XYZ file of C-alpha atoms in Angstrom:
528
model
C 0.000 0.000 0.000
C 2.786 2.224 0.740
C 4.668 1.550 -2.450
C 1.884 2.250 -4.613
C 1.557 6.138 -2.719
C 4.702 6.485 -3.507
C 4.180 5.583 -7.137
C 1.273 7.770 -7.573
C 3.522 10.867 -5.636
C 6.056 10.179 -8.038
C 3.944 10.174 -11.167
C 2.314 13.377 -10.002
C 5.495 14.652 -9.902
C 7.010 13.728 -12.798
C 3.788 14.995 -14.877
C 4.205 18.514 -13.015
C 7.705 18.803 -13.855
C 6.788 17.826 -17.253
C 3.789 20.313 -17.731
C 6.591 23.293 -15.853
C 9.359 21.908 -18.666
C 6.653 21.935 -21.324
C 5.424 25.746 -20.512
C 8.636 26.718 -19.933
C 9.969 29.909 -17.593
C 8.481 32.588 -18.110
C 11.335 34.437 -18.632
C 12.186 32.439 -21.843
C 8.288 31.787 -23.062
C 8.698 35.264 -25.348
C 12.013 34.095 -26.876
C 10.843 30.746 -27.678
C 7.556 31.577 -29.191
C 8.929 34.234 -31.406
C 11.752 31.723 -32.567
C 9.254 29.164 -33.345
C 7.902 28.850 -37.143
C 5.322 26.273 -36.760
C 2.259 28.962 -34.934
C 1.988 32.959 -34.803
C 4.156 33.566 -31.803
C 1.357 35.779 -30.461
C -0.777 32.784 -30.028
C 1.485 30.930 -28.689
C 2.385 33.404 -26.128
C -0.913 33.832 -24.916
C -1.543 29.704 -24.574
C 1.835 29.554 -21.964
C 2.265 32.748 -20.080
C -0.550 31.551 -18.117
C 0.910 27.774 -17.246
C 4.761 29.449 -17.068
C 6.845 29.038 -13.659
C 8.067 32.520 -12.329
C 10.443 30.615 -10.414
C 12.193 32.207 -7.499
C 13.207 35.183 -9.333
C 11.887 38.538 -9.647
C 11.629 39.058 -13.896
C 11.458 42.715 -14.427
C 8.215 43.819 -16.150
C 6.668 40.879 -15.218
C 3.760 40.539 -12.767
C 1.978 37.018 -12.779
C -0.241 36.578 -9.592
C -3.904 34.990 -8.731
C -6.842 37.403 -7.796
C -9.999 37.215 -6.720
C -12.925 37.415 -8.961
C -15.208 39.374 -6.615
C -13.126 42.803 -6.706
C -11.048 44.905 -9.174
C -7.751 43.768 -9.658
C -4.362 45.618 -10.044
C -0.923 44.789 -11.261
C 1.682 46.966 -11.848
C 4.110 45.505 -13.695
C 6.973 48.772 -13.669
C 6.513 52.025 -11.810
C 4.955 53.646 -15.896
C 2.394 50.711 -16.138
C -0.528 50.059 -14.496
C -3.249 47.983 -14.825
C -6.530 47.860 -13.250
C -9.406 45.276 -14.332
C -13.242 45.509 -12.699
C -14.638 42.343 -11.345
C -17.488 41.745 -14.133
C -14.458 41.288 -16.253
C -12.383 38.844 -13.853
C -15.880 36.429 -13.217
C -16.202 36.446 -17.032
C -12.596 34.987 -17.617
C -12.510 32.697 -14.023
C -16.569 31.073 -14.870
C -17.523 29.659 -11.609
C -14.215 29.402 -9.916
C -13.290 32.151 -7.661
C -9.804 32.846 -8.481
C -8.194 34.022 -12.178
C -4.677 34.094 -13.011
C -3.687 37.707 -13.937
C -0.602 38.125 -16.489
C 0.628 41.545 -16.577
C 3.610 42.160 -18.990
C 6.081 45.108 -20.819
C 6.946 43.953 -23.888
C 9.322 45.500 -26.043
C 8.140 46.952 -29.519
C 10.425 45.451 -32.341
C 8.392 42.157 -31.064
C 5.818 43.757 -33.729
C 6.184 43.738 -37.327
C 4.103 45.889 -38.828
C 2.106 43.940 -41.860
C 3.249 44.755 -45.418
C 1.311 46.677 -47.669
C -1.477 44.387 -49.135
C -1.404 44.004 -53.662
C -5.522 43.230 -53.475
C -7.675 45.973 -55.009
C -10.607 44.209 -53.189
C -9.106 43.690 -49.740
C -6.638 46.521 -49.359
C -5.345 46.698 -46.245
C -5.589 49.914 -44.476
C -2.551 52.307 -44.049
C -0.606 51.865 -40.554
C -1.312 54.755 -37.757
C 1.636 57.199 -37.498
C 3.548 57.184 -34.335
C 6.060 55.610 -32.268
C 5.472 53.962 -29.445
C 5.680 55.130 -26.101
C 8.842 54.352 -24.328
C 9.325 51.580 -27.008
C 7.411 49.319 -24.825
C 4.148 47.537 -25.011
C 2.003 46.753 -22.448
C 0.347 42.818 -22.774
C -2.280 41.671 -19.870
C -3.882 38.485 -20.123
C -6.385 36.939 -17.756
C -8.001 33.706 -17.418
C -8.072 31.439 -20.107
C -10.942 32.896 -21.930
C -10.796 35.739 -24.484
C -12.439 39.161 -23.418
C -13.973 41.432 -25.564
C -17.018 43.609 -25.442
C -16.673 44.434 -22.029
C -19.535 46.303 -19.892
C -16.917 47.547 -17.666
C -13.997 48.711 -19.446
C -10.238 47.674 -18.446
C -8.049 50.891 -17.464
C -4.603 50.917 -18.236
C -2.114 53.613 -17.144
C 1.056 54.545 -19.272
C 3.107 57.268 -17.112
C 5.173 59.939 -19.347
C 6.947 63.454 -19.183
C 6.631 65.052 -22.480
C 3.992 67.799 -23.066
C 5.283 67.996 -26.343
C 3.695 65.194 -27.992
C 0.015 63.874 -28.672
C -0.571 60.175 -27.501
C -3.438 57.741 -28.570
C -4.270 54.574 -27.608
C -4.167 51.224 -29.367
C -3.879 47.559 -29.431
C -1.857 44.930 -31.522
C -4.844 43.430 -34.261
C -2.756 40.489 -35.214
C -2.735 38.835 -38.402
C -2.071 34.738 -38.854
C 1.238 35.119 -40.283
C 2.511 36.867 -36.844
C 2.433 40.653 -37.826
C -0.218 42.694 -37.989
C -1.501 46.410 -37.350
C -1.957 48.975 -34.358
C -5.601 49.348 -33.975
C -7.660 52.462 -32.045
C -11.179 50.353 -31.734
C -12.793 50.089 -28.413
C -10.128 52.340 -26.742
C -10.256 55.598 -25.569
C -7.255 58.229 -24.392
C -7.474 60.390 -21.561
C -4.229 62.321 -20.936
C -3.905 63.732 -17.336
C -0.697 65.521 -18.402
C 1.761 62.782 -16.784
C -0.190 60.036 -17.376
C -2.407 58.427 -20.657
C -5.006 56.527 -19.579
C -6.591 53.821 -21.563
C -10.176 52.563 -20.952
C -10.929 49.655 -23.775
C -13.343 47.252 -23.950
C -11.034 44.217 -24.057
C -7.997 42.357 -23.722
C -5.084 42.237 -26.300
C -1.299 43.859 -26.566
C -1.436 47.488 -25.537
C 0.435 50.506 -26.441
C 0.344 54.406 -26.926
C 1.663 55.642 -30.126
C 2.942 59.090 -30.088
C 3.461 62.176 -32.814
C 5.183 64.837 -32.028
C 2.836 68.118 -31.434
C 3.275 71.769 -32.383
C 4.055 74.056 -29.830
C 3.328 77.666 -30.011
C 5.059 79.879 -28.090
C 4.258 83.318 -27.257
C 5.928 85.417 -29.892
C 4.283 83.097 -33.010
C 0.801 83.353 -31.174
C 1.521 87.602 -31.355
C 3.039 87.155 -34.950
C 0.643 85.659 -36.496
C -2.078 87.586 -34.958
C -0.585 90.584 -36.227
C -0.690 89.014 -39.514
C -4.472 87.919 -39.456
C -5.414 90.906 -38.473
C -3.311 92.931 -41.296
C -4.561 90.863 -43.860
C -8.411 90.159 -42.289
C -8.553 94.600 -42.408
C -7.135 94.504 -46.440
C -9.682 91.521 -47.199
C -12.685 93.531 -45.407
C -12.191 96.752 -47.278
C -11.113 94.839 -50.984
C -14.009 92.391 -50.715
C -16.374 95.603 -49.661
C -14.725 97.170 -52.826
C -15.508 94.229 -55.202
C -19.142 93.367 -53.810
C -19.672 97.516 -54.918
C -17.739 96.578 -58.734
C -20.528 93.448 -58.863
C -23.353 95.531 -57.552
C -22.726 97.940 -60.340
C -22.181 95.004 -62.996
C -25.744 93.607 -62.160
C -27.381 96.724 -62.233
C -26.326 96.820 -65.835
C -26.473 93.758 -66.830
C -28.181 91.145 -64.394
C -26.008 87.732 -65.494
C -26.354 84.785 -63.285
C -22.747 84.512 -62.911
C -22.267 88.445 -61.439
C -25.178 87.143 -58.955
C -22.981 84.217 -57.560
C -19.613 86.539 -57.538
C -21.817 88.708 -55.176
C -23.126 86.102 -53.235
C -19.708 84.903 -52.365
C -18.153 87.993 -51.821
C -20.545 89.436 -49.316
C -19.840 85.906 -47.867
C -16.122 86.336 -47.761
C -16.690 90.218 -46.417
C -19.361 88.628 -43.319
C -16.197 86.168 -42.446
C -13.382 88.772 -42.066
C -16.084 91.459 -39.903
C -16.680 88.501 -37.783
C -13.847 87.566 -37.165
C -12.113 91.202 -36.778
C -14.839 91.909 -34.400
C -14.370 88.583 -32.407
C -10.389 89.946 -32.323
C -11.608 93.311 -30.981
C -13.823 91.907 -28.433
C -11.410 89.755 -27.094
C -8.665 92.077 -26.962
C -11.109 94.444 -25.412
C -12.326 92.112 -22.429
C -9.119 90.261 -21.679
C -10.210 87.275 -19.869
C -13.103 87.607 -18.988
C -14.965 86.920 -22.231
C -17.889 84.911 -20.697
C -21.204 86.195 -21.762
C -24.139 86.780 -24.445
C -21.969 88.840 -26.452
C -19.342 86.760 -26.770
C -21.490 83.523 -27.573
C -23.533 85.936 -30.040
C -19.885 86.502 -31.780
C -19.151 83.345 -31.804
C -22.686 82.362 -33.496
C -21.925 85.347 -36.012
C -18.140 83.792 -37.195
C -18.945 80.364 -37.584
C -22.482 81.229 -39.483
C -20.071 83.645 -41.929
C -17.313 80.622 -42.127
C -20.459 78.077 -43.233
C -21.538 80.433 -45.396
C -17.856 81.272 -47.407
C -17.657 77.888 -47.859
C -21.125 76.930 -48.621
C -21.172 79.815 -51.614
C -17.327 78.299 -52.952
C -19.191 75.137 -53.310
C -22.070 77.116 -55.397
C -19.347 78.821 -57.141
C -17.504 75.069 -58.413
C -21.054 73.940 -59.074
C -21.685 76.902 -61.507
C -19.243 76.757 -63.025
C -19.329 73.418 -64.201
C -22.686 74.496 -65.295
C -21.536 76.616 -67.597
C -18.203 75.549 -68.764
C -19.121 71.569 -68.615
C -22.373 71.070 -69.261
C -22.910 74.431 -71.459
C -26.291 72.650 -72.867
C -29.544 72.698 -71.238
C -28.575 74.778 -68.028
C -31.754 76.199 -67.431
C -32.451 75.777 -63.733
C -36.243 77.512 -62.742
C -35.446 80.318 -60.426
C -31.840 79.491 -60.642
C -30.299 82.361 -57.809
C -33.001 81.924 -55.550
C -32.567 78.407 -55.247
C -28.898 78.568 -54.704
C -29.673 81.360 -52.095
C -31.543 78.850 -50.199
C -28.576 76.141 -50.064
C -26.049 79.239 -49.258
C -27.387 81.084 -46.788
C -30.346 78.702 -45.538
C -27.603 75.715 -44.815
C -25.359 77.662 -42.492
C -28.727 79.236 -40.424
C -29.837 76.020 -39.942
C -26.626 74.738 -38.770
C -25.454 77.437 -36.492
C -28.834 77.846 -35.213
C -29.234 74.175 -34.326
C -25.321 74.761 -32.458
C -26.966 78.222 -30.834
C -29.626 76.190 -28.625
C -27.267 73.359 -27.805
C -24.979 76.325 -26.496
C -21.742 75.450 -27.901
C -20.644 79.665 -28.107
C -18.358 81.092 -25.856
C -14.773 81.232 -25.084
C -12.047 79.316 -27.923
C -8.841 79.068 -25.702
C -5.500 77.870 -27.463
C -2.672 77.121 -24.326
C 0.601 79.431 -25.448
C 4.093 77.996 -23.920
C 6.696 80.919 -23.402
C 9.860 80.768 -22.783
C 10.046 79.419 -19.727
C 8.259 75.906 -20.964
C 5.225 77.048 -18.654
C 1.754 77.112 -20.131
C -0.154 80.117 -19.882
C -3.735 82.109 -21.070
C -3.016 85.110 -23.159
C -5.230 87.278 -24.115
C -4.378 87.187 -28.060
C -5.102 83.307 -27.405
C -8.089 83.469 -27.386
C -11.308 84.414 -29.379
C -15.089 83.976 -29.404
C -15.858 80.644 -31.272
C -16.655 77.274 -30.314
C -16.639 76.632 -26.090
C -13.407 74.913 -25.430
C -15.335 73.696 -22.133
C -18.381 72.475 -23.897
C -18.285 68.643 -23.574
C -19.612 68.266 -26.801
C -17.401 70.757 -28.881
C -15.363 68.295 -30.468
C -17.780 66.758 -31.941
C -19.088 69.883 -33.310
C -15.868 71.201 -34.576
C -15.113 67.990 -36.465
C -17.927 68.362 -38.148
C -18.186 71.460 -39.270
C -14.930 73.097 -39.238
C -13.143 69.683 -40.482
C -15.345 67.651 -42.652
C -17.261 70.348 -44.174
C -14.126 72.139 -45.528
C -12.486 69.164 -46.586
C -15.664 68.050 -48.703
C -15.619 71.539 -49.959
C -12.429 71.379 -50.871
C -12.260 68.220 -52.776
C -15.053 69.319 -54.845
C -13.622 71.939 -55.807
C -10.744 70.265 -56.589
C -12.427 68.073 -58.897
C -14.156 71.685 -60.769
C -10.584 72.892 -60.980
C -9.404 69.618 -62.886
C -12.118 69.709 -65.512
C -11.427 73.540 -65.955
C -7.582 72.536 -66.671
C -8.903 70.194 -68.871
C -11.089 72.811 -70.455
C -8.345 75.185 -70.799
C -5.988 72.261 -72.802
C -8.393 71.627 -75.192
C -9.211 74.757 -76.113
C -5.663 75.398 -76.315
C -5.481 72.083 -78.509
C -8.055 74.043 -80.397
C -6.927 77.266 -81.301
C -3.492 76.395 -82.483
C -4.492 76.379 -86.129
C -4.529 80.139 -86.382
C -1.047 80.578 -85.468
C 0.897 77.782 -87.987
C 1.257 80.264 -90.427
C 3.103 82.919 -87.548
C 6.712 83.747 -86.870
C 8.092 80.658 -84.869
C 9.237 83.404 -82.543
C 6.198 85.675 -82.261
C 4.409 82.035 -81.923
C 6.686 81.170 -79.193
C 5.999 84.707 -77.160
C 2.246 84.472 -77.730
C 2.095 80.722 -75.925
C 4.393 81.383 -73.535
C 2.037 84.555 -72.662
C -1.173 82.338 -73.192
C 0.621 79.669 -70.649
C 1.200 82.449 -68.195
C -2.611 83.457 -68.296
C -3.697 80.243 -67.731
C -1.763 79.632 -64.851
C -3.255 83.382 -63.471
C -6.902 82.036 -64.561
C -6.158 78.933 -62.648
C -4.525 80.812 -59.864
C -7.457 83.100 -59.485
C -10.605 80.691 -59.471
C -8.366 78.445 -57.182
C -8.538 81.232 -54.189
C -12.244 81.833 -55.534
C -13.410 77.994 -54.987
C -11.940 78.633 -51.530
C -8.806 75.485 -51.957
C -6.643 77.698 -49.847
C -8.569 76.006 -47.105
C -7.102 72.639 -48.228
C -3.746 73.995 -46.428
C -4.984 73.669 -42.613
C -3.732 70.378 -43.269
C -0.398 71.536 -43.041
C -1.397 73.652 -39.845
C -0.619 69.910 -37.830
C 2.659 69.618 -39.173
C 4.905 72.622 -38.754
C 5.243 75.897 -37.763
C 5.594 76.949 -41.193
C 2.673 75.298 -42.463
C 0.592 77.518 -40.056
C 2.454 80.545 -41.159
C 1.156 79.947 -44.765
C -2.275 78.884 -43.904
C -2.333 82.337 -42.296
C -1.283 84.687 -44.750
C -3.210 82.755 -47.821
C -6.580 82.808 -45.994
C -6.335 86.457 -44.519
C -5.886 87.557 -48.160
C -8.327 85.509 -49.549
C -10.307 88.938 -50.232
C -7.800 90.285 -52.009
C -7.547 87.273 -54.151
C -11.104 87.772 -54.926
C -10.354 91.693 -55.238
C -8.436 90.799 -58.018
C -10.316 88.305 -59.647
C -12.923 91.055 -59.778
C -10.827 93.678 -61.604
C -9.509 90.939 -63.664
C -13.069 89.947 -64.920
C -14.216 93.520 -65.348
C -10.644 94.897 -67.559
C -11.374 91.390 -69.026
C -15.055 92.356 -69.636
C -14.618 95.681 -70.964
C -11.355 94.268 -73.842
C -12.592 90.742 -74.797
C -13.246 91.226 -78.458
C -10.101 92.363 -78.381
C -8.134 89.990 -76.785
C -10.344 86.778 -77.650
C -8.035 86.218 -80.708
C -5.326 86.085 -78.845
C -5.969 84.128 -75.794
C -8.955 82.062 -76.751
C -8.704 79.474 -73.864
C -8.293 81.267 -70.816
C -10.605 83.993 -72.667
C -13.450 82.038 -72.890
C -13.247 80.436 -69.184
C -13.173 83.995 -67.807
C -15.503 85.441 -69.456
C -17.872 82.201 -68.982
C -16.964 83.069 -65.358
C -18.516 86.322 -65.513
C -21.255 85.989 -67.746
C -24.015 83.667 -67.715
């Protein structure tokens, strides 16, 4: 009787040290598994970090301990990682036992190989998420040997850092068979408490916070380029009130379709750069203080005009290819008044709709001078959208981001068929100059060239694709700079257009021989 106990003590032993050999330490179980061809070394990872022996040492980065079910659970596996799971989450991995095994790991981030650009049309697979990741290290918990995802209560998981510099987003590792894959942002959401990014996702995977480096304005940009909005908004406000007086005049004499939109847009363009020269003055005027119905009534006032530029440059592409694409059967019933509606009814309805959810106030932009401290200057900030309204983001996005870029792809596209337009009417009118002097034939197309670029040039800043360049507001300093001066002087741009259409107006039998392509697209501009 007492040999076979020992027999059975011995067996149990021998199939524990096997099942400890098998799993492995857990110091070697990321080694081997990457090493190993046969499996994705992510799944094998996740199948033996839970049946690994710690042994007697302490691995750094490496917490591996059993919890309780019934509360939240922490680990902590270095002093800039934390992790902290709710209960509902620990009962769903354990079932109906009443302990779980919590793995809490750093991992570092060469471990993942990004996947390689994917040939299928039909499947592509999406572009990677810029960034590096934080510290170079990656965060991995796993619990229990059940997946979790779709979590009530979501996991929170705490990355410590010391650079305001830089924007940080969280993700997790969505890995492919083949052992690489792609850092994903679904189900996770970023807080940053300005030492620490938190992390609240709905599941369990590899975690990580990729960062990109973020633009920081210091004091004497925020003043320069003030000064420079302001210089340019005052030259735009009086030129644009100059050309809307040139187009009144025009349509008084001859009421064309095409003066009617010019005027739309311009009084448009002149309703932005009042707004947002009085939402300046205010500002400076008040200081800080800048809570109140005025300011929210300024606010309502700037981003109706800004709607409403942008609404009439759409109006403006869409005539146009009216009349230089389609040329045939154009006639639209009550053409102006319909276009009035989209113009000025679209914006109304949008900033009244932002009015009663009360998203006006106080637009505050943090300024770092030169001592690296953050501070509230006066010139940073302006009436707008409420920085503290919890639902201004969403609001922004979606009218001061999508909007515009829709606008300006549209655009885009009317600018390409004009281009088009211009080459083959070039294509077109060479015939009249074979029998020229090859150098008089060579000044009048490098001329013509010239004019086209201007013509292109002109109805570029007229459909508004100056906008386009806030994309380059997010990447550096000098990006912002010529964001800036472009849109201040977006009035004079349409100034000139104006005088350029009228001397145009006033000469074109003259000069229609000569420059027949870019002739006829101005003049289609002005007249219907």
């Amino acid at each position: 009787m007492t040999s076979n106990t020992m027999w059975i003590a011995r067996l149990l032993a021998a199939l524990l040290c096997f099942s400890t050999s098998w799993a492995g330490n857990c110091q070697h179980v990321l080694d081997n598994c990457y090493s190993s061809t046969n499996t994705s070394w992510i799944q094998c990872y996740e199948s033996r970090i839970l049946r690994c022996s710690t042994g007697r040492l302490d691995i750094p980065g490496f917490k591996k301990k059993r919890v309780s079910s019934s509360v939240e659970a922490e680990a902590i596996p270095t002093p800039e990682h934390r992790v902290n799971i709710p209960s509902s989450a620990l009962q769903r991995s354990s079932g109906s036992s009443e302990e779980v095994v919590l793995v809490a790991t750093v991992i570092n981030s060469t471990y993942f190989q990004l996947s390689p650009p994917r040939k299928s049309r039909a499947f592509p697979r999406p572009a990677p998420l810029p960034g590096s990741v934080l510290g170079g290290l990656v965060l991995a918990v796993k619990v229990g040997g059940r997946p979790l995802r779709d979590l009530s209560e979501r996991v929170n998981l705490t990355f410590k850092h010391n650079s305001s510099g830089e924007i940080g987003t969280c993700v997790f590792w969505d890995a492919s068979q083949d052992g690489t894959g792609q850092w994903n942002t679904e189900g996770c959401l970023t807080a940053d408490t300005g030492s620490h990014y938190i992390c609240s996702c709905n599941h369990l995977s590899f975690f990580a916070v990729l960062v990109n480096p973020k633009i920081s304005l210091d004091r004497e940009t925020v003043v320069t380029l003030s000064y420079i909005t302001y210089v340019g908004s005052s030259l735009s406000a009086a030129l644009t009130t100059i050309s809307l007086i040139i187009y009144i005049c025009f349509h008084g004499r001859r009421p064309e379709k095409s003066i009617g939109v010019h005027m739309q847009l311009t009084g448009a363009l002149l309703s932005l750069h009042l707004s947002f020269l009085l939402c300046s003055l205010w500002s400076r005027l008040q200081g800080r203080s800048l809570d109140g119905w005025v300011c929210s009534g300024l606010g309502f006032f700037l981003h109706w005009s800004l709607l409403a530029a942008l609404s009439w440059s759409v109006l403006e592409g869409f005539h146009l290819y009216l009349l230089l694409i389609r040329v045939f059967n154009i006639y639209v019933r009550r053409y102006m008044l319909k276009l009035s509606l989209v113009g000025w009814g679209f914006p109304t309805v949008v900033a009244a709709v932002c009015a009663a959810s009360g998203v006006y106030g106080t637009y505050r932009v943090n300024v770092t001078d030169t001592t690296s401290h953050v501070s509230e200057a006066p010139e940073a900030q302006i009436c707008w959208l409420n920085s503290d309204f919890p639902h201004m983001l969403p609001v922004a996005y979606s009218t001061v981001v999508v909007f515009p870029c829709l606008v300006v792809l549209y655009n885009t596209c009317m600018l390409v068929l004009v281009v088009l337009k211009l080459w083959k009417l070039r294509m077109g009118g060479r015939g009249f100059e074979r029998g020229s002097d090859w150098r008089k034939m060579c000044r009048e197309r490098g001329r013509q060239v010239w004019k086209d670029c201007a013509t292109v040039l002109g109805l570029s800043c007229v459909l508004g694709l100056p906008w386009g360049l806030a994309v380059t507001t997010h990447i550096s300093t000098a990006g912002l700079y010529i964001f800036t001066v472009l849109n201040s002087l977006q009035g004079v741009f349409v100034f000139l257009w104006s005088l350029a259409l009228t001397c145009k107006s006033r000469s074109e039998n003259n000069s229609s021989s000569k420059y027949p392509s870019s002739q006829k697209v101005m003049t289609t501009s002005f007249n219907s």
